[in-house]
Amino acid sequence: MSKKVQYELEYPVRCSPSILYEFLSTPAGLQEWFADKVDYRDSVFSFSWNGSTEEAEVLEQEEDEFIRLHWKHAPKEEFFEFRIQISEVTNETILIVKDFAEKKEIADQSQLWDYQVKDLFHRIGN
């Protein structure tokens, strides 16, 4: 199995950082777009899709700025992160998604994130 590499995707979004952060860091917000069902206990999110459940531990977070999670089944150095930045040029809110994938899978994984983020934007009226 080849080593996974980190990749990053950027999405401009018409939404305040605080509203966006709610959709990225709370069970109710994540359940709107990321998974069918989301539970949270002791810094661990349980995400359910079609009856199967995956757990992700919160590694770090800062309100209205970012949340970094680690899939419990993944190697320790891997994580996925939602980061919120404000463009200095356009003053636009930008969602940055960081994740890990094998090089040959980055295009497919990016497409999956595109689909998920499109659903998120639909939920926040973007």
Short mmCIF file of C-alpha atoms in Angstrom, two decimals:
data_model
loop_
_atom_site.label_atom_id
_atom_site.label_comp_id
_atom_site.label_asym_id
_atom_site.label_seq_id
_atom_site.Cartn_x
_atom_site.Cartn_y
_atom_site.Cartn_z
CA MET A 1 0.00 0.00 0.00
CA SER A 2 1.48 3.34 -0.97
CA LYS A 3 1.77 6.17 1.52
CA LYS A 4 -1.02 8.73 1.54
CA VAL A 5 -0.21 12.37 0.88
CA GLN A 6 -1.92 15.49 2.13
CA TYR A 7 -3.93 17.56 -0.32
CA GLU A 8 -5.92 20.75 0.07
CA LEU A 9 -9.11 22.07 -1.56
CA GLU A 10 -10.43 25.64 -1.41
CA TYR A 11 -14.05 26.73 -1.74
CA PRO A 12 -15.21 30.37 -1.66
CA VAL A 13 -18.44 30.63 0.34
CA ARG A 14 -20.91 33.46 0.89
CA CYS A 15 -21.44 32.99 4.60
CA SER A 16 -20.07 34.35 7.85
CA PRO A 17 -17.27 32.33 9.47
CA SER A 18 -19.38 31.74 12.60
CA ILE A 19 -22.31 30.24 10.68
CA LEU A 20 -19.97 28.11 8.56
CA TYR A 21 -18.13 26.92 11.67
CA GLU A 22 -21.41 25.63 13.15
CA PHE A 23 -21.87 23.41 10.07
CA LEU A 24 -18.30 22.09 10.39
CA SER A 25 -18.03 21.48 14.12
CA THR A 26 -21.38 20.48 15.62
CA PRO A 27 -23.32 17.22 15.32
CA ALA A 28 -26.42 19.04 14.06
CA GLY A 29 -24.41 21.02 11.50
CA LEU A 30 -22.44 18.02 10.23
CA GLN A 31 -25.60 15.93 10.01
CA GLU A 32 -27.01 18.50 7.57
CA TRP A 33 -24.41 17.72 4.90
CA PHE A 34 -21.63 15.33 5.93
CA ALA A 35 -23.29 12.18 7.25
CA ASP A 36 -26.74 10.63 7.70
CA LYS A 37 -26.39 10.69 11.49
CA VAL A 38 -23.80 12.34 13.73
CA ASP A 39 -23.23 11.86 17.46
CA TYR A 40 -20.60 13.47 19.66
CA ARG A 41 -19.20 12.34 23.02
CA ASP A 42 -15.86 12.86 24.77
CA SER A 43 -14.24 14.65 21.80
CA VAL A 44 -15.25 11.87 19.38
CA PHE A 45 -17.70 12.23 16.50
CA SER A 46 -19.57 9.10 15.32
CA PHE A 47 -20.58 9.47 11.68
CA SER A 48 -23.14 7.07 10.20
CA TRP A 49 -23.83 6.45 6.51
CA ASN A 50 -26.26 3.77 5.32
CA GLY A 51 -25.93 1.82 8.56
CA SER A 52 -22.13 1.83 8.85
CA THR A 53 -20.40 4.03 11.44
CA GLU A 54 -16.95 5.62 11.50
CA GLU A 55 -15.46 7.48 14.45
CA ALA A 56 -13.26 10.56 14.31
CA GLU A 57 -11.51 12.17 17.23
CA VAL A 58 -11.19 15.96 17.48
CA LEU A 59 -7.46 16.72 17.58
CA GLU A 60 -7.63 20.52 17.63
CA GLN A 61 -10.15 23.25 17.07
CA GLU A 62 -10.47 26.99 17.34
CA GLU A 63 -13.89 28.59 17.17
CA ASP A 64 -14.73 30.19 13.81
CA GLU A 65 -11.31 29.18 12.44
CA PHE A 66 -10.75 25.43 12.11
CA ILE A 67 -11.45 21.92 13.33
CA ARG A 68 -9.02 19.03 12.79
CA LEU A 69 -10.22 15.44 13.11
CA HIS A 70 -8.56 12.03 12.99
CA TRP A 71 -10.33 8.91 11.77
CA LYS A 72 -9.80 6.32 14.51
CA HIS A 73 -8.93 3.61 11.94
CA ALA A 74 -6.35 5.77 10.11
CA PRO A 75 -2.60 6.08 10.79
CA LYS A 76 -1.79 8.61 13.55
CA GLU A 77 -0.22 11.19 11.22
CA GLU A 78 -3.32 11.44 9.01
CA PHE A 79 -6.19 13.84 9.66
CA PHE A 80 -8.84 15.84 7.91
CA GLU A 81 -9.42 19.48 8.60
CA PHE A 82 -11.94 22.19 7.85
CA ARG A 83 -10.32 25.65 7.99
CA ILE A 84 -12.03 29.00 7.51
CA GLN A 85 -10.06 31.93 6.12
CA ILE A 86 -10.98 35.42 5.00
CA SER A 87 -9.42 36.54 1.73
CA GLU A 88 -7.43 39.73 2.26
CA VAL A 89 -8.15 40.79 -1.32
CA THR A 90 -11.88 40.10 -1.67
CA ASN A 91 -12.87 39.85 2.03
CA GLU A 92 -14.61 36.61 1.04
CA THR A 93 -14.94 33.62 3.36
CA ILE A 94 -12.98 30.59 2.10
CA LEU A 95 -13.44 27.01 3.29
CA ILE A 96 -10.24 24.98 3.08
CA VAL A 97 -10.50 21.20 3.31
CA LYS A 98 -7.31 19.27 4.08
CA ASP A 99 -7.30 15.49 3.77
CA PHE A 100 -5.04 12.55 2.95
CA ALA A 101 -5.25 10.13 0.01
CA GLU A 102 -2.99 8.00 -2.14
CA LYS A 103 -1.68 10.07 -5.08
CA LYS A 104 -3.71 8.13 -7.63
CA GLU A 105 -6.90 8.62 -5.56
CA ILE A 106 -6.66 12.39 -5.00
CA ALA A 107 -8.84 13.24 -8.04
CA ASP A 108 -11.59 10.84 -6.90
CA GLN A 109 -11.40 12.01 -3.29
CA SER A 110 -11.50 15.65 -4.44
CA GLN A 111 -14.65 14.90 -6.42
CA LEU A 112 -16.23 13.39 -3.33
CA TRP A 113 -15.38 16.50 -1.30
CA ASP A 114 -16.75 18.70 -4.12
CA TYR A 115 -20.04 16.82 -3.91
CA GLN A 116 -20.17 17.03 -0.10
CA VAL A 117 -19.28 20.74 -0.03
CA LYS A 118 -21.87 21.47 -2.72
CA ASP A 119 -24.47 19.92 -0.39
CA LEU A 120 -23.13 22.05 2.48
CA PHE A 121 -23.44 25.21 0.38
CA HIS A 122 -26.99 24.26 -0.56
CA ARG A 123 -27.85 23.88 3.15
CA ILE A 124 -26.46 27.31 4.06
CA GLY A 125 -28.15 28.96 1.09
CA ASN A 126 -24.96 29.70 -0.81
#
